[in-house]
Amino acid sequence: MKIYLYNTLTRKKEKFVPIKKGEAGIYCCGPTVYDYAHIGNLRAYLFEDILRRMFLYNNYKIDHVMNITDVGHLTSDADEGEDKMEKGAKREGKAAWDIAEKYTKAFFHDTNLLNIVRPETTPKATDHIKEMIKWIKKLEEKRFTYKTSDGIYYDTSKYEKYADFAKLNLEGLKKGARIEFSKEKKNPSDFALWKFSPSDKKRDMEWESPWGKGFPGWHIECSVMSIKYLGKQFDIHCGGIDHINVHHTNEIAQTEPVIGKKWVNYWLHNDHLVLKEGKMSKSEGNFTTLQTLIDKGFDPLAFRYLCFGANYRTKIEFSWEGMKKAQQSYDSLRNRVSLAKKENGKENKKLFEKFEKEFHERINDNLDTPQAMAIVWNMIKSDLSGKEKIELVTKFDKILGLDLLEEEELPENALDMIKKREEARKNKNWKTADRIREDLDGMNVFVEDTKEGTIWRIK
Ligand code: AMP
Ligand code: ZN
């Protein structure tokens, strides 16, 4: 079955044609490990997880690389301000190296809870300093660089296609409307390849280089590590939409002149998860972590479910009300799956194949998760036999990763009690209903009454 992806490069949905038949090389910009990831960041990794699962569902062999940014990402896109790692170190009175280790662990802890499969390769920037220096030297030889008092910069005016990818208005940038920039930079869009350590203090993370002691700029790591692990040309590069204008534009500018050809065939970008008040961001301090959701009693996989409610290219406005609804729907779906295990019914091969095909088509169509979920619901509510429903859930959950089949078994009698309670509620016998709820509570079964009927969850 054909796969279609929306490509930022062409601003079009295109049929996916791999470089090597049956294989897909995917590079994703990973976390900057100076703090916990917020649920907006996690949305980006959820999207990338569905992407990898979609390829596997289509029997592709995949090579998925995601970097860990543990040095050089500055607080300002204009390459000024503080290194985020040093910022984290100061905040916690620890060494930058310890901060990197702590938040890398925390990141994988979160992604595990969300059933995000760890990419095959997750290289750290600090393990690739030598390669980055080598790459900067190549750019220097090709006369793309210049030196200022604080580092080696890439001269974006030397790369004629610089504005193409993001359709940037360089004149507008020059007028200084967008980002403030250091007087020493030749163009506002120029970016640091190597930054010098300050002369008056020692950084936790610094390395010798042909230009002096310092550390790499943020962008260079992605060019170097993606090529090291995926080859000079590969299929897909992903990240959040905030990366289009600066980070990915710079990655392309520093890569294509060196390799002398087109670098990446498909660029995929997820839109943001926002709050009513605006973007969720670590630097603004207005962020919610996965642990906050857990502390409020939500299941991490209910957040995964929530993200499927919108295509990855659509903004999600996060609210606690929305989160509650997602948890209810997720519980309700799991309940229906567990009931389907006990259902008999008549088999219906035609309908089975229809659901299977439709789901596959939706997922292959630029990861249309909202429609794919609608098919899951139609299927579970249909009169397919229980056996067929479970067979389809097993297939679909390879993509969804919602653990739909792994529900713990309800304690004996619990289901009968739930049914009795529903009966009592129908007869407005609230006392009995409440008593049964208390009994269920004692058995660690949490019940909730929703528009869809009573749902339950094991606590
Ligand atoms: P960072 O750790 O800040 O480098 O970001 C990690 C990933 O999360 C990047 O791909 C960003 O583009 C993405 N991202 C950042 N903020 C959001 C957000 N609010 N919603 C969705 N993705 C985001
Ligand atoms: Zn990157």
PDB file of C-alpha atoms and ligand atoms in Angstrom, residues 29-34 38-45 48 69 73 84 218 238-243 270-274 279-282, ligand 1:
ATOM      1  CA  CYS A  29      15.963  16.184  16.502  1.00  0.00           C
ATOM      2  CA  GLY A  30      16.014  14.984  20.078  1.00  0.00           C
ATOM      3  CA  PRO A  31      15.709  16.631  23.462  1.00  0.00           C
ATOM      4  CA  THR A  32      17.931  19.257  24.992  1.00  0.00           C
ATOM      5  CA  VAL A  33      18.544  17.575  28.314  1.00  0.00           C
ATOM      6  CA  TYR A  34      18.699  20.505  30.727  1.00  0.00           C
ATOM      7  CA  HIS A  38       7.179  19.015  28.764  1.00  0.00           C
ATOM      8  CA  ILE A  39       4.139  17.369  27.243  1.00  0.00           C
ATOM      9  CA  GLY A  40       4.537  19.566  24.147  1.00  0.00           C
ATOM     10  CA  ASN A  41       7.985  18.097  23.522  1.00  0.00           C
ATOM     11  CA  LEU A  42       6.559  14.655  24.157  1.00  0.00           C
ATOM     12  CA  ARG A  43       3.960  15.243  21.469  1.00  0.00           C
ATOM     13  CA  ALA A  44       6.835  15.609  18.995  1.00  0.00           C
ATOM     14  CA  TYR A  45       8.267  12.232  20.006  1.00  0.00           C
ATOM     15  CA  GLU A  48       7.836  10.314  15.444  1.00  0.00           C
ATOM     16  CA  THR A  69      21.540  17.606  22.721  1.00  0.00           C
ATOM     17  CA  HIS A  73      21.933  24.851  22.645  1.00  0.00           C
ATOM     18  CA  LYS A  84      20.921  25.761  28.323  1.00  0.00           C
ATOM     19  CA  TRP A 218      23.796  23.765  18.432  1.00  0.00           C
ATOM     20  CA  CYS A 238      11.704  15.334  11.637  1.00  0.00           C
ATOM     21  CA  GLY A 239      11.196  17.964  14.294  1.00  0.00           C
ATOM     22  CA  GLY A 240       8.727  20.495  15.620  1.00  0.00           C
ATOM     23  CA  ILE A 241       7.611  23.390  13.400  1.00  0.00           C
ATOM     24  CA  ASP A 242       9.696  25.780  15.493  1.00  0.00           C
ATOM     25  CA  HIS A 243      12.744  24.159  13.886  1.00  0.00           C
ATOM     26  CA  ASN A 270       4.752  18.468  13.934  1.00  0.00           C
ATOM     27  CA  ASP A 271       2.693  21.420  15.078  1.00  0.00           C
ATOM     28  CA  HIS A 272       2.687  22.410  18.720  1.00  0.00           C
ATOM     29  CA  LEU A 273       0.715  21.512  21.751  1.00  0.00           C
ATOM     30  CA  VAL A 274      -0.347  24.855  23.127  1.00  0.00           C
ATOM     31  CA  LYS A 279       2.872  27.989  23.454  1.00  0.00           C
ATOM     32  CA  MET A 280       4.022  25.657  26.191  1.00  0.00           C
ATOM     33  CA  SER A 281       7.694  26.327  26.659  1.00  0.00           C
ATOM     34  CA  LYS A 282      10.452  25.439  29.070  1.00  0.00           C
TER      35      LYS A 282
HETATM   36  P1  AMP B   1      13.812  20.885  22.697  1.00  0.00           P
HETATM   37  O1  AMP B   1      14.067  19.908  23.811  1.00  0.00           O
HETATM   38  O2  AMP B   1      13.388  22.215  23.177  1.00  0.00           O
HETATM   39  O3  AMP B   1      14.958  20.946  21.726  1.00  0.00           O
HETATM   40  O4  AMP B   1      12.544  20.348  21.882  1.00  0.00           O
HETATM   41  C1  AMP B   1      12.356  19.011  21.553  1.00  0.00           C
HETATM   42  C2  AMP B   1      11.315  18.827  20.454  1.00  0.00           C
HETATM   43  O5  AMP B   1      10.026  19.311  20.869  1.00  0.00           O
HETATM   44  C3  AMP B   1      11.620  19.607  19.181  1.00  0.00           C
HETATM   45  O6  AMP B   1      11.315  18.791  18.059  1.00  0.00           O
HETATM   46  C4  AMP B   1      10.703  20.794  19.236  1.00  0.00           C
HETATM   47  O7  AMP B   1      10.436  21.305  17.970  1.00  0.00           O
HETATM   48  C5  AMP B   1       9.474  20.183  19.887  1.00  0.00           C
HETATM   49  N1  AMP B   1       8.602  21.123  20.605  1.00  0.00           N
HETATM   50  C6  AMP B   1       8.969  22.152  21.403  1.00  0.00           C
HETATM   51  N2  AMP B   1       7.891  22.748  21.961  1.00  0.00           N
HETATM   52  C7  AMP B   1       6.800  22.063  21.512  1.00  0.00           C
HETATM   53  C8  AMP B   1       5.379  22.172  21.736  1.00  0.00           C
HETATM   54  N3  AMP B   1       4.863  23.084  22.545  1.00  0.00           N
HETATM   55  N4  AMP B   1       4.563  21.291  21.101  1.00  0.00           N
HETATM   56  C9  AMP B   1       5.078  20.324  20.287  1.00  0.00           C
HETATM   57  N5  AMP B   1       6.394  20.173  20.037  1.00  0.00           N
HETATM   58  C10 AMP B   1       7.253  21.023  20.642  1.00  0.00           C
END
